[in-house]
Every structure is written in C-alpha cells, then in structure tokens.
Amino acid sequence: MKYTAPRGTRDLKDREAQAFQALEESARRIFQRYGYEEIRTPVFENVELFKRAVGDTTDIVEKEMYVFEDRGGRKLALRPEGTAGIVRAYLEHAWDKSGGIKKLFYIGPMFRAERPQAGRYREFWQIGAEFFGNPSAQADADVLLLLQDLLAASGLTEVKFLINSIGCAACRPVFREALLKYLDSKQGCLCDDCKRRLARNPLRCLDCKKDMAHFSDAPKMRDSLCGACQAHDQELKGLLTSVQFPYEEAPCLVRGLDYYSRTVFEITAPGLGAQDALGAGGRYDSLVKTLGGPDIPAIGFALGMDRMASAKYGDSLSAGIQPNACSRIFVALAGQGTGMTGFRVLQDLRKAGCTAEIGAPGKSLKAQMRWADAWKAGFVVIVGEEELKRGRVILKNLQKHEQKEIEIENLKSEIEEQREKS
Ligand code: HAM
C-alpha cells in the first residue's frame, strides 16, 4: 500500500514552508505593534460550539465540518475557523470580567471538508486576530489598518479592501423581508444552492458566484440600515478617508458565517483565480453573548496563509530552496580517529553561528563530498588522519575550487576571510 496525504491536504515544504515562516514572523512583528497577544487554542472543540457560533444553517456547519466522537463519547469537531474557539477561551479565562478589552492573535491550521481546488484545501492555515470590548468604528478602522500593515509587511501591497455593512438584529430582518420578496421574483433563475438558501439564509444568495450576475437590481442592505448602523458605517468611512485608506464599497458583500453584524470586509488579490479572497472578517457584536457571556462587542479577521504565500510567490512557490552556499560548511571525516575532532569542529562552527553539517563516520570521502554537494555546502572542512597529527585540517572552498591546509584554531577566521573576499 502506498500512503499519500489525505485529499485536500499537503505537506508544506521547500519554498512554501519558508514562505509560511516568513509570513508568521512578519505577522508577529505587526501584531506586537498593535498590542495583540498570541493565543493557541485546541485544534478540536466541542461540536456544539461551532454550531452555535458559526450557525446551524451555514455551509461550514451543514456540510464541511470534520465531526467525530472520542472514546468518551464526546462529540467534537476539528475547528473550521478560529473565532468560535477564541470567544470560548475569552469567556473561560474570564477576560470579560477584567475590563473586557482584549486583543488576541492566532496562527494555525483550520479544517473544512470542501471540494479541493487551486487555493482551496481541506487543511489550510490562517493568521487571525480578534479585538474584544470596543464597539466603536474606531476599532473597525484600527483592525483594517492593522491588516493593511500586516499585508504590506508580507510583501502584499496589490490588494483590494472590500467593505460593507450588514446591519444589526434590528435592521437586518427588514432587509431580509425585502430581499426575500425580490428573490421570490427571481425563482426562475436561482441555482439549486440558492433555492435551498432562500428558506434558511437568503443573504447568502447575494454572493452566490453562479447567480450574482442576475442580482444587479437586488435591494441593498445599505438602504435598510437603522440610524445607529448608518452612523457607525459613516464614521468608519470618515476615519478611513482621513488616513487615505484605500477601500471599495461592496454592497453585495455578505459572509458565510452567521455571527457578523455591521461592518464586514474581504481582501482580494489579483492572480489567485476563483479563490481570490486572501482574508476576511468583520464585527460580531452578539457572539460573546450568544456563547453565554455578557454583552461585549468584538471585531476580527482571518487571512488565509496558503493564499498569501501563493499571491506572493505565484508559480515559483513549489520551487526548491537555494540556500546561500557561502554560509554552509560541511565537515567531512577521512580516516581512523577523526570522528571526535570532527564532531568538536562541527559544534564550534555552530556555536559561532555557522550552518554546519557533518558526514557519517565510516562513509567514504567521495560519498561525503557528494552529500556536501547535495546539501549545497560552500566550504568543506576535511578532518584527515594525517593532517590531524599536525593539528591541521583541509579547508576546501567549493565555489572557487581551491583548497588549503590550515591550523584547526584558525579555521573560523580563515572561513570568515574567504567569505568576505567572495
Ligand atoms: P473565512 O472567510 O471563512 O473567515 O476565512 C478567512 C480566510 O481563510 C479566507 O478569506 C481564505 O483566505 C481562507 N480560507 C478559508 N477557507 C479556505 C480553504 N478551504 N482553503 C484555503 N484557504 C481558506 C473566517 O474564518 C473568520 N473566522 C474570520 C474572522 C475572524 N471573522 C472575525 N474574526
């Protein structure tokens, strides 16, 4: 039997693994600047948490969750997204009782049993943030500016910010009614998914990729917003304009998770094909209460790391890594009694900050040289039986095809000198 990674999953390796590492590093730097603390929540949670938070009638809960029962008969699910678990943690650690304000970020894998295609996986990675306790439009603007900085720090500047308001529990039902009436008149051209959504979640019809072309004259949420939601929306736009934040109004933007209210947004990038959403998020002012806590507002986002890496590197993402050979030193052992010195030389080089590797004892020098070559070494230190008797080793510069015998004590300074000249 030949084992392969499960459908929709893959090994992160080579350039992609390196890209993920760089994305994580720049994200951590920016989060710190905006006062966010890291949180790592479990990869699985009680399935009810997601049903309650994300919504029973959403595609994620209805069709895409990996649900299983553990040996104790507990019903669990691999997390399809991060927000629900973070709200659970926020309440579990009683952060709502210490002023309520909390800014948390997370980086980790999420799981959705979607139909895999380019940019859409069953295991994918998110960088996300949740900001609790600030109901004002200023918090929305702060989160959007953080996102802009984070994307720029990751080298992603050609992005579009699409923003909409989907109102609140007071004004959305009015819009829902108007929309239902409109969609009823379009019954003839609705796809099967939209016919199903019509009864349970009609707002989702608006961002149906198949049908949206027919909906250009659909009622807009913007026109049904209550006074408070309208004021929030106006204030946000005013703040964004005051700092020249580039955004586009997207009156048909709705989200696939039920917990949102007021501001919602999506970030798209060119060159990603059908799955062009780099990230998304919005305000979720009633979720803390829905999950049993007090009335504390919140806003957050998640960026898809798989798509960020792909937007940054395009086709070269699957390429192997070309390390800087100059900085890589291979220690080869030639002859009896050289293992101990070789091992010490290796440790000295690593302590001095070099990337160093050693050949396996008992392998021929030729085999070790092949290994050094495959490992992309810039230098090879040959610890030979004869030279060792004189306290010396051979230093081979693979790029210049030169070699020289030197005292062991002078090895580091000699490598440094040769590196500077190259
Ligand atoms: P979401 O829109 O479901 O929101 O996901 C956010 C991002 O995760 C997407 O824009 C996309 O880049 C990436 N993503 C989602 N599904 C996949 C997939 N199957 N394969 C690859 N990438 C994917 C959320 O998850 C919310 N929790 C965001 C949020 C946080 N809202 C408030 N706080």
Coordinates of C-alpha atoms and ligand atoms in Angstrom, one line a residue:
M1 CA 0.0 0.0 0.0
K2 CA 1.3 3.4 -0.9
Y3 CA 0.4 6.1 1.6
T4 CA -0.4 9.6 0.4
A5 CA -1.5 12.8 2.2
P6 CA -5.3 12.8 2.6
R7 CA -7.3 14.5 -0.2
G8 CA -7.2 18.3 0.1
T9 CA -4.2 18.3 2.4
R10 CA -0.5 18.5 1.5
D11 CA 3.0 18.6 3.1
L12 CA 4.3 22.2 3.5
K13 CA 7.9 22.0 2.2
D14 CA 10.6 23.8 0.4
R15 CA 9.8 27.4 -0.7
E16 CA 6.2 27.1 0.7
A17 CA 7.4 26.2 4.2
Q18 CA 9.9 29.0 4.1
A19 CA 7.1 31.4 2.9
F20 CA 4.9 30.4 5.8
Q21 CA 7.7 31.0 8.3
A22 CA 8.3 34.5 6.8
L23 CA 4.6 35.3 6.9
E24 CA 4.5 34.2 10.6
E25 CA 7.5 36.3 11.5
S26 CA 6.2 39.5 9.9
A27 CA 2.7 39.0 11.3
R28 CA 4.1 38.6 14.9
R29 CA 6.0 41.8 14.5
I30 CA 3.0 43.8 13.3
F31 CA 0.7 42.2 16.0
Q32 CA 3.1 43.3 18.7
R33 CA 3.0 46.9 17.3
Y34 CA -0.8 46.9 17.6
G35 CA -0.9 45.4 21.1
Y36 CA -2.1 41.9 20.3
E37 CA -1.1 38.8 22.4
E38 CA -0.8 35.4 20.9
I39 CA -3.3 32.6 21.8
R40 CA -3.1 29.0 20.8
T41 CA -6.4 27.2 21.2
P42 CA -7.1 23.4 20.6
V43 CA -7.4 22.2 17.1
F44 CA -10.7 20.5 18.1
E45 CA -13.5 21.7 20.2
N46 CA -17.0 20.6 21.3
V47 CA -19.0 20.5 18.1
E48 CA -21.9 22.5 19.6
L49 CA -19.6 25.5 20.0
F50 CA -19.3 25.8 16.2
K51 CA -23.0 25.1 15.6
R52 CA -23.9 27.8 17.9
A53 CA -21.2 30.4 16.8
V54 CA -20.9 29.8 13.1
G55 CA -24.6 29.0 12.6
D56 CA -26.5 25.7 12.0
T57 CA -27.6 26.6 8.5
T58 CA -24.2 27.7 7.2
D59 CA -22.3 25.6 4.6
I60 CA -19.5 25.2 7.1
V61 CA -21.6 23.6 9.8
E62 CA -24.0 21.7 7.4
K63 CA -21.5 20.3 5.0
E64 CA -17.9 21.0 5.8
M65 CA -17.1 20.1 9.4
Y66 CA -15.0 17.1 10.4
V67 CA -17.0 15.8 13.3
F68 CA -16.0 12.8 15.4
E69 CA -16.7 11.1 18.7
D70 CA -13.9 10.5 21.1
R71 CA -13.5 7.4 23.2
G72 CA -15.5 9.0 26.0
G73 CA -18.5 9.6 23.6
R74 CA -17.9 13.3 23.4
K75 CA -18.9 14.9 20.1
L76 CA -16.0 17.0 18.8
A77 CA -15.1 18.8 15.6
L78 CA -11.8 19.8 14.0
R79 CA -12.0 23.6 14.0
P80 CA -13.3 25.0 10.7
E81 CA -12.3 28.5 11.8
G82 CA -10.7 30.3 14.8
T83 CA -13.2 32.8 16.1
A84 CA -15.5 30.4 18.0
G85 CA -12.7 28.8 20.0
I86 CA -11.3 32.2 20.9
V87 CA -14.6 33.5 22.2
R88 CA -14.8 30.3 24.2
A89 CA -11.3 30.9 25.6
Y90 CA -12.2 34.6 26.3
L91 CA -15.1 33.5 28.5
E92 CA -13.3 30.5 30.0
H93 CA -10.5 32.7 31.3
A94 CA -12.9 35.4 32.5
W95 CA -11.3 38.1 30.4
D96 CA -14.7 39.6 30.1
K97 CA -14.5 40.4 33.8
S98 CA -11.3 42.3 33.7
G99 CA -12.5 45.3 31.7
G100 CA -13.5 43.3 28.6
I101 CA -10.8 44.8 26.3
K102 CA -8.6 42.1 24.9
K103 CA -6.7 41.8 21.6
L104 CA -5.7 38.3 20.6
F105 CA -4.0 36.8 17.5
Y106 CA -3.6 33.2 16.4
I107 CA -1.8 31.3 13.7
G108 CA -2.7 27.7 12.9
P109 CA -4.4 25.1 10.7
M110 CA -8.2 25.0 10.1
F111 CA -10.2 22.2 8.6
R112 CA -13.1 22.2 6.1
A113 CA -14.3 19.3 4.0
E114 CA -14.7 21.5 0.9
R115 CA -14.2 20.4 -2.7
P116 CA -10.5 20.8 -3.1
Q117 CA -9.3 23.1 -6.0
A118 CA -6.5 25.6 -6.5
G119 CA -6.3 27.7 -3.4
R120 CA -8.9 25.7 -1.6
Y121 CA -7.8 23.0 0.8
R122 CA -9.3 20.8 3.5
E123 CA -6.5 21.7 5.8
F124 CA -5.5 25.3 5.4
W125 CA -3.8 27.9 7.6
Q126 CA -5.0 31.2 9.0
I127 CA -3.4 34.2 10.6
G128 CA -6.2 35.8 12.6
A129 CA -7.0 38.4 15.2
E130 CA -9.9 39.2 17.5
F131 CA -10.4 42.5 19.3
F132 CA -12.9 42.4 22.1
G133 CA -14.6 45.2 24.0
N134 CA -14.5 48.2 21.7
P135 CA -17.9 48.9 20.0
S136 CA -16.8 52.0 18.0
A137 CA -16.0 52.5 14.4
Q138 CA -12.5 53.4 15.6
A139 CA -11.9 49.8 16.4
D140 CA -13.0 48.7 12.9
A141 CA -10.6 51.3 11.4
D142 CA -7.8 50.1 13.7
V143 CA -8.3 46.5 12.6
L144 CA -8.3 47.4 8.9
L145 CA -5.1 49.4 9.3
L146 CA -3.5 46.5 11.1
L147 CA -4.5 44.3 8.2
Q148 CA -3.0 46.7 5.7
D149 CA 0.3 46.9 7.6
L150 CA 0.4 43.1 8.0
L151 CA -0.1 42.5 4.3
A152 CA 2.4 45.2 3.4
A153 CA 5.0 43.6 5.8
S154 CA 4.4 40.3 4.0
G155 CA 5.1 42.0 0.6
L156 CA 1.4 42.0 -0.4
T157 CA 0.5 45.6 -1.5
E158 CA -1.6 44.9 -4.6
V159 CA -4.7 44.1 -2.6
K160 CA -8.3 45.3 -2.6
F161 CA -10.3 46.0 0.6
L162 CA -14.0 45.5 0.0
I163 CA -16.2 46.8 2.8
N164 CA -20.0 46.6 3.6
S165 CA -22.3 46.9 6.5
I166 CA -24.8 44.1 7.0
G167 CA -26.7 45.9 9.8
C168 CA -27.8 44.5 13.1
A169 CA -30.6 42.4 14.7
A170 CA -32.8 45.5 14.5
C171 CA -32.5 46.4 10.8
R172 CA -31.5 43.1 9.1
P173 CA -34.9 41.5 9.4
V174 CA -36.4 44.4 7.4
F175 CA -33.8 43.9 4.7
R176 CA -34.3 40.1 4.8
E177 CA -38.0 40.6 4.0
A178 CA -37.3 43.0 1.1
L179 CA -34.7 40.6 -0.2
L180 CA -37.0 37.6 0.1
K181 CA -39.6 39.4 -1.9
Y182 CA -37.0 40.2 -4.6
L183 CA -35.6 36.7 -4.7
D184 CA -39.1 35.2 -5.0
S185 CA -39.5 37.2 -8.2
K186 CA -36.2 35.6 -9.4
Q187 CA -37.2 32.0 -8.6
G188 CA -36.8 31.0 -12.3
C189 CA -33.0 31.8 -12.4
L190 CA -31.9 30.6 -9.0
C191 CA -29.4 27.8 -8.8
D192 CA -30.1 24.8 -6.5
D193 CA -27.9 26.1 -3.7
C194 CA -29.7 29.5 -3.8
K195 CA -33.1 27.7 -3.7
R196 CA -32.0 26.0 -0.6
R197 CA -30.5 29.2 0.9
L198 CA -33.8 31.1 0.2
A199 CA -35.6 29.4 3.1
R200 CA -32.7 29.4 5.6
N201 CA -30.2 32.1 4.8
P202 CA -31.3 34.3 1.9
L203 CA -28.5 36.9 2.4
R204 CA -26.0 34.3 1.2
C205 CA -27.7 34.3 -2.2
L206 CA -26.2 37.7 -2.8
D207 CA -22.7 36.4 -3.0
C208 CA -23.5 33.2 -5.0
K209 CA -20.9 33.0 -7.7
K210 CA -23.3 31.3 -10.1
D211 CA -26.3 33.7 -9.6
M212 CA -24.9 37.1 -8.6
A213 CA -24.9 38.3 -12.2
H214 CA -28.8 38.2 -12.1
F215 CA -28.9 40.3 -8.9
S216 CA -27.7 43.7 -10.0
D217 CA -31.0 45.3 -9.1
A218 CA -31.4 43.5 -5.8
P219 CA -32.2 45.6 -2.7
K220 CA -29.1 46.8 -0.9
M221 CA -28.5 46.4 2.8
R222 CA -27.1 49.9 2.9
D223 CA -30.6 51.2 2.1
S224 CA -32.2 49.4 5.1
L225 CA -29.6 50.3 7.8
C226 CA -31.1 51.6 11.1
G227 CA -29.8 55.0 12.3
A228 CA -27.2 53.5 14.6
C229 CA -25.8 51.2 12.0
Q230 CA -25.8 54.0 9.4
A231 CA -23.9 56.3 11.8
H232 CA -21.3 53.5 12.6
D233 CA -20.8 53.0 8.9
Q234 CA -20.4 56.7 8.1
E235 CA -17.9 57.1 11.0
L236 CA -15.8 54.2 9.8
K237 CA -15.7 55.6 6.2
G238 CA -14.8 59.0 7.6
L239 CA -11.9 57.6 9.6
L240 CA -10.6 55.5 6.7
T241 CA -10.8 58.5 4.4
S242 CA -8.9 60.7 6.9
V243 CA -5.9 58.4 6.7
Q244 CA -6.2 57.8 3.0
F245 CA -7.0 54.1 3.5
P246 CA -8.0 52.7 0.0
Y247 CA -11.2 50.7 0.1
E248 CA -14.1 49.9 -2.1
E249 CA -17.7 49.7 -1.1
A250 CA -19.2 46.3 -1.8
P251 CA -22.9 46.5 -1.3
C252 CA -23.5 42.8 -2.0
L253 CA -20.7 41.5 0.3
V254 CA -22.2 39.1 2.9
R255 CA -20.4 36.4 4.8
G256 CA -20.6 32.7 5.1
L257 CA -20.7 32.7 8.9
D258 CA -23.7 33.8 10.9
Y259 CA -22.1 35.8 13.7
Y260 CA -21.4 39.0 11.9
S261 CA -23.2 42.4 12.4
R262 CA -22.5 45.8 10.9
T263 CA -19.0 46.1 9.3
V264 CA -17.9 43.1 7.2
F265 CA -14.9 43.1 4.8
E266 CA -13.0 40.9 2.4
I267 CA -9.5 41.3 1.0
T268 CA -8.8 40.1 -2.5
A269 CA -5.6 39.8 -4.5
P270 CA -5.1 39.5 -8.3
G271 CA -3.7 36.3 -9.8
L272 CA -5.4 33.9 -7.4
G273 CA -8.1 32.7 -9.8
A274 CA -11.5 31.8 -8.4
Q275 CA -10.3 31.6 -4.8
D276 CA -9.2 35.3 -4.7
A277 CA -10.1 36.1 -1.1
L278 CA -6.9 36.5 0.8
G279 CA -8.8 37.1 4.0
A280 CA -12.0 38.3 5.5
G281 CA -13.6 39.4 8.7
G282 CA -16.0 41.8 10.4
R283 CA -17.7 42.8 13.6
Y284 CA -19.6 40.2 15.7
D285 CA -21.2 42.2 18.5
S286 CA -23.5 39.5 19.8
L287 CA -21.3 36.4 19.6
V288 CA -19.9 36.7 23.2
K289 CA -23.5 36.9 24.5
T290 CA -24.7 34.0 22.2
L291 CA -22.0 31.8 23.8
G292 CA -23.2 32.6 27.3
G293 CA -21.2 35.7 28.2
P294 CA -22.1 39.4 28.7
D295 CA -23.0 41.9 26.0
I296 CA -19.4 42.5 24.8
P297 CA -18.8 43.6 21.2
A298 CA -15.9 42.3 19.1
I299 CA -14.3 42.5 15.6
G300 CA -11.7 40.3 13.9
F301 CA -10.4 38.9 10.7
A302 CA -8.5 35.9 9.3
L303 CA -6.1 35.8 6.5
G304 CA -5.5 32.5 4.5
M305 CA -1.8 31.8 4.7
D306 CA -1.9 29.3 1.8
R307 CA -3.3 32.0 -0.5
M308 CA -1.0 34.7 0.9
A309 CA 2.0 32.5 0.0
S310 CA 0.6 31.8 -3.4
A311 CA -0.1 35.5 -4.1
K312 CA 3.5 36.3 -3.1
Y313 CA 5.3 33.6 -5.0
G314 CA 3.0 32.5 -7.8
D315 CA 4.3 29.6 -9.8
S316 CA 7.7 29.6 -8.0
L317 CA 6.0 28.6 -4.7
S318 CA 6.8 24.9 -5.3
A319 CA 10.4 25.5 -6.2
G320 CA 13.2 24.1 -4.0
I321 CA 15.2 26.4 -1.8
Q322 CA 18.5 27.8 -3.0
P323 CA 20.4 28.3 0.2
N324 CA 23.3 30.8 0.4
A325 CA 26.2 28.3 -0.1
C326 CA 28.7 30.7 1.4
S327 CA 27.2 30.3 4.8
R328 CA 27.1 26.5 4.7
I329 CA 30.0 24.4 6.0
F330 CA 30.3 20.6 5.7
V331 CA 32.7 18.7 7.9
A332 CA 34.0 15.5 6.2
L333 CA 35.8 12.7 8.1
A334 CA 38.7 11.0 6.4
G335 CA 40.4 8.1 8.2
Q336 CA 40.6 6.5 11.6
G337 CA 40.2 8.5 14.8
T338 CA 38.9 11.7 13.2
G339 CA 35.3 11.4 14.4
M340 CA 35.8 13.1 17.8
T341 CA 37.7 16.1 16.4
G342 CA 35.3 16.4 13.5
F343 CA 32.4 16.4 15.9
R344 CA 34.1 19.2 18.0
V345 CA 34.8 21.3 15.0
L346 CA 31.1 20.9 13.9
Q347 CA 29.9 22.2 17.3
D348 CA 32.4 25.1 17.4
L349 CA 31.2 26.2 14.0
R350 CA 27.6 26.0 15.0
K351 CA 28.3 27.9 18.2
A352 CA 30.0 30.6 16.1
G353 CA 26.6 31.0 14.2
C354 CA 27.5 29.0 11.1
T355 CA 25.2 26.5 9.4
A356 CA 27.2 23.3 9.6
E357 CA 26.7 19.6 8.9
I358 CA 28.9 16.5 9.3
G359 CA 29.4 13.4 7.2
A360 CA 28.6 10.0 8.7
P361 CA 31.5 8.1 10.1
G362 CA 32.5 5.1 8.0
K363 CA 31.3 6.7 4.7
S364 CA 34.0 7.2 2.1
L365 CA 35.3 10.7 1.5
K366 CA 33.8 10.5 -2.0
A367 CA 30.3 9.7 -0.6
Q368 CA 30.6 12.5 1.9
M369 CA 31.6 15.0 -0.8
R370 CA 28.5 14.0 -2.8
W371 CA 26.4 14.7 0.3
A372 CA 28.1 18.1 0.8
D373 CA 27.3 19.0 -2.8
A374 CA 23.7 17.9 -2.5
W375 CA 23.4 19.9 0.8
K376 CA 24.7 22.9 -1.1
A377 CA 27.8 23.5 1.0
G378 CA 30.1 26.4 0.3
F379 CA 33.0 25.0 2.3
V380 CA 34.1 21.5 3.3
V381 CA 36.4 21.0 6.2
I382 CA 38.2 17.7 5.7
V383 CA 39.4 16.2 9.0
G384 CA 42.0 13.8 7.8
E385 CA 44.1 11.3 9.8
E386 CA 47.4 12.6 8.5
E387 CA 46.7 16.3 8.9
L388 CA 45.2 15.8 12.3
K389 CA 48.6 14.5 13.6
R390 CA 49.9 18.0 12.8
G391 CA 46.8 19.8 14.4
R392 CA 45.6 20.7 10.9
V393 CA 42.6 20.2 8.6
I394 CA 42.0 20.9 4.9
L395 CA 39.6 23.7 4.0
K396 CA 38.0 23.3 0.6
N397 CA 36.3 26.3 -1.0
L398 CA 33.8 24.6 -3.3
Q399 CA 32.8 27.8 -5.2
K400 CA 36.4 28.7 -6.0
H401 CA 37.6 25.1 -6.4
E402 CA 40.5 25.9 -4.1
Q403 CA 41.8 24.1 -1.0
K404 CA 44.3 24.8 1.7
E405 CA 45.7 23.2 4.8
I406 CA 45.2 25.2 8.0
E407 CA 45.6 25.0 11.8
I408 CA 42.4 23.9 13.4
E409 CA 42.4 27.1 15.6
N410 CA 42.5 29.3 12.5
L411 CA 39.5 27.6 10.8
K412 CA 36.9 30.1 11.7
S413 CA 38.9 33.2 10.9
E414 CA 40.1 31.7 7.6
I415 CA 36.5 30.9 6.6
E416 CA 35.4 34.4 7.5
E417 CA 38.3 35.9 5.5
Q418 CA 37.4 33.8 2.4
R419 CA 33.7 34.6 2.7
E420 CA 34.5 38.3 2.8
K421 CA 36.5 38.0 -0.4
S422 CA 33.8 36.1 -2.2
Ligands
HAM1 P1 -13.4 33.0 6.4 O1 -13.8 34.0 5.3 O2 -14.2 31.7 6.4 O3 -13.5 33.7 7.8 O4 -11.9 32.6 6.2 C1 -10.9 33.6 6.1 C2 -9.9 33.3 5.0 O5 -9.4 31.9 5.2 C3 -10.4 33.3 3.6 O6 -10.5 34.6 3.1 C4 -9.4 32.4 2.9 O7 -8.2 33.2 2.6 C5 -9.0 31.4 4.0 N1 -9.7 30.1 3.7 C6 -11.0 29.8 4.1 N2 -11.3 28.6 3.6 C7 -10.2 28.1 3.0 C8 -9.9 26.9 2.3 N3 -10.7 25.9 2.3 N4 -8.6 26.8 1.8 C9 -7.7 27.8 1.8 N5 -8.0 28.9 2.4 C10 -9.2 29.1 3.0 C11 -13.2 33.1 9.0 O8 -12.7 32.1 9.1 C12 -13.5 34.0 10.2 N6 -13.2 33.3 11.4 C13 -12.7 35.3 10.1 C14 -13.0 36.2 11.3 C15 -12.2 36.3 12.4 N7 -14.0 37.0 11.4 C16 -13.9 37.6 12.6 N8 -12.8 37.2 13.2

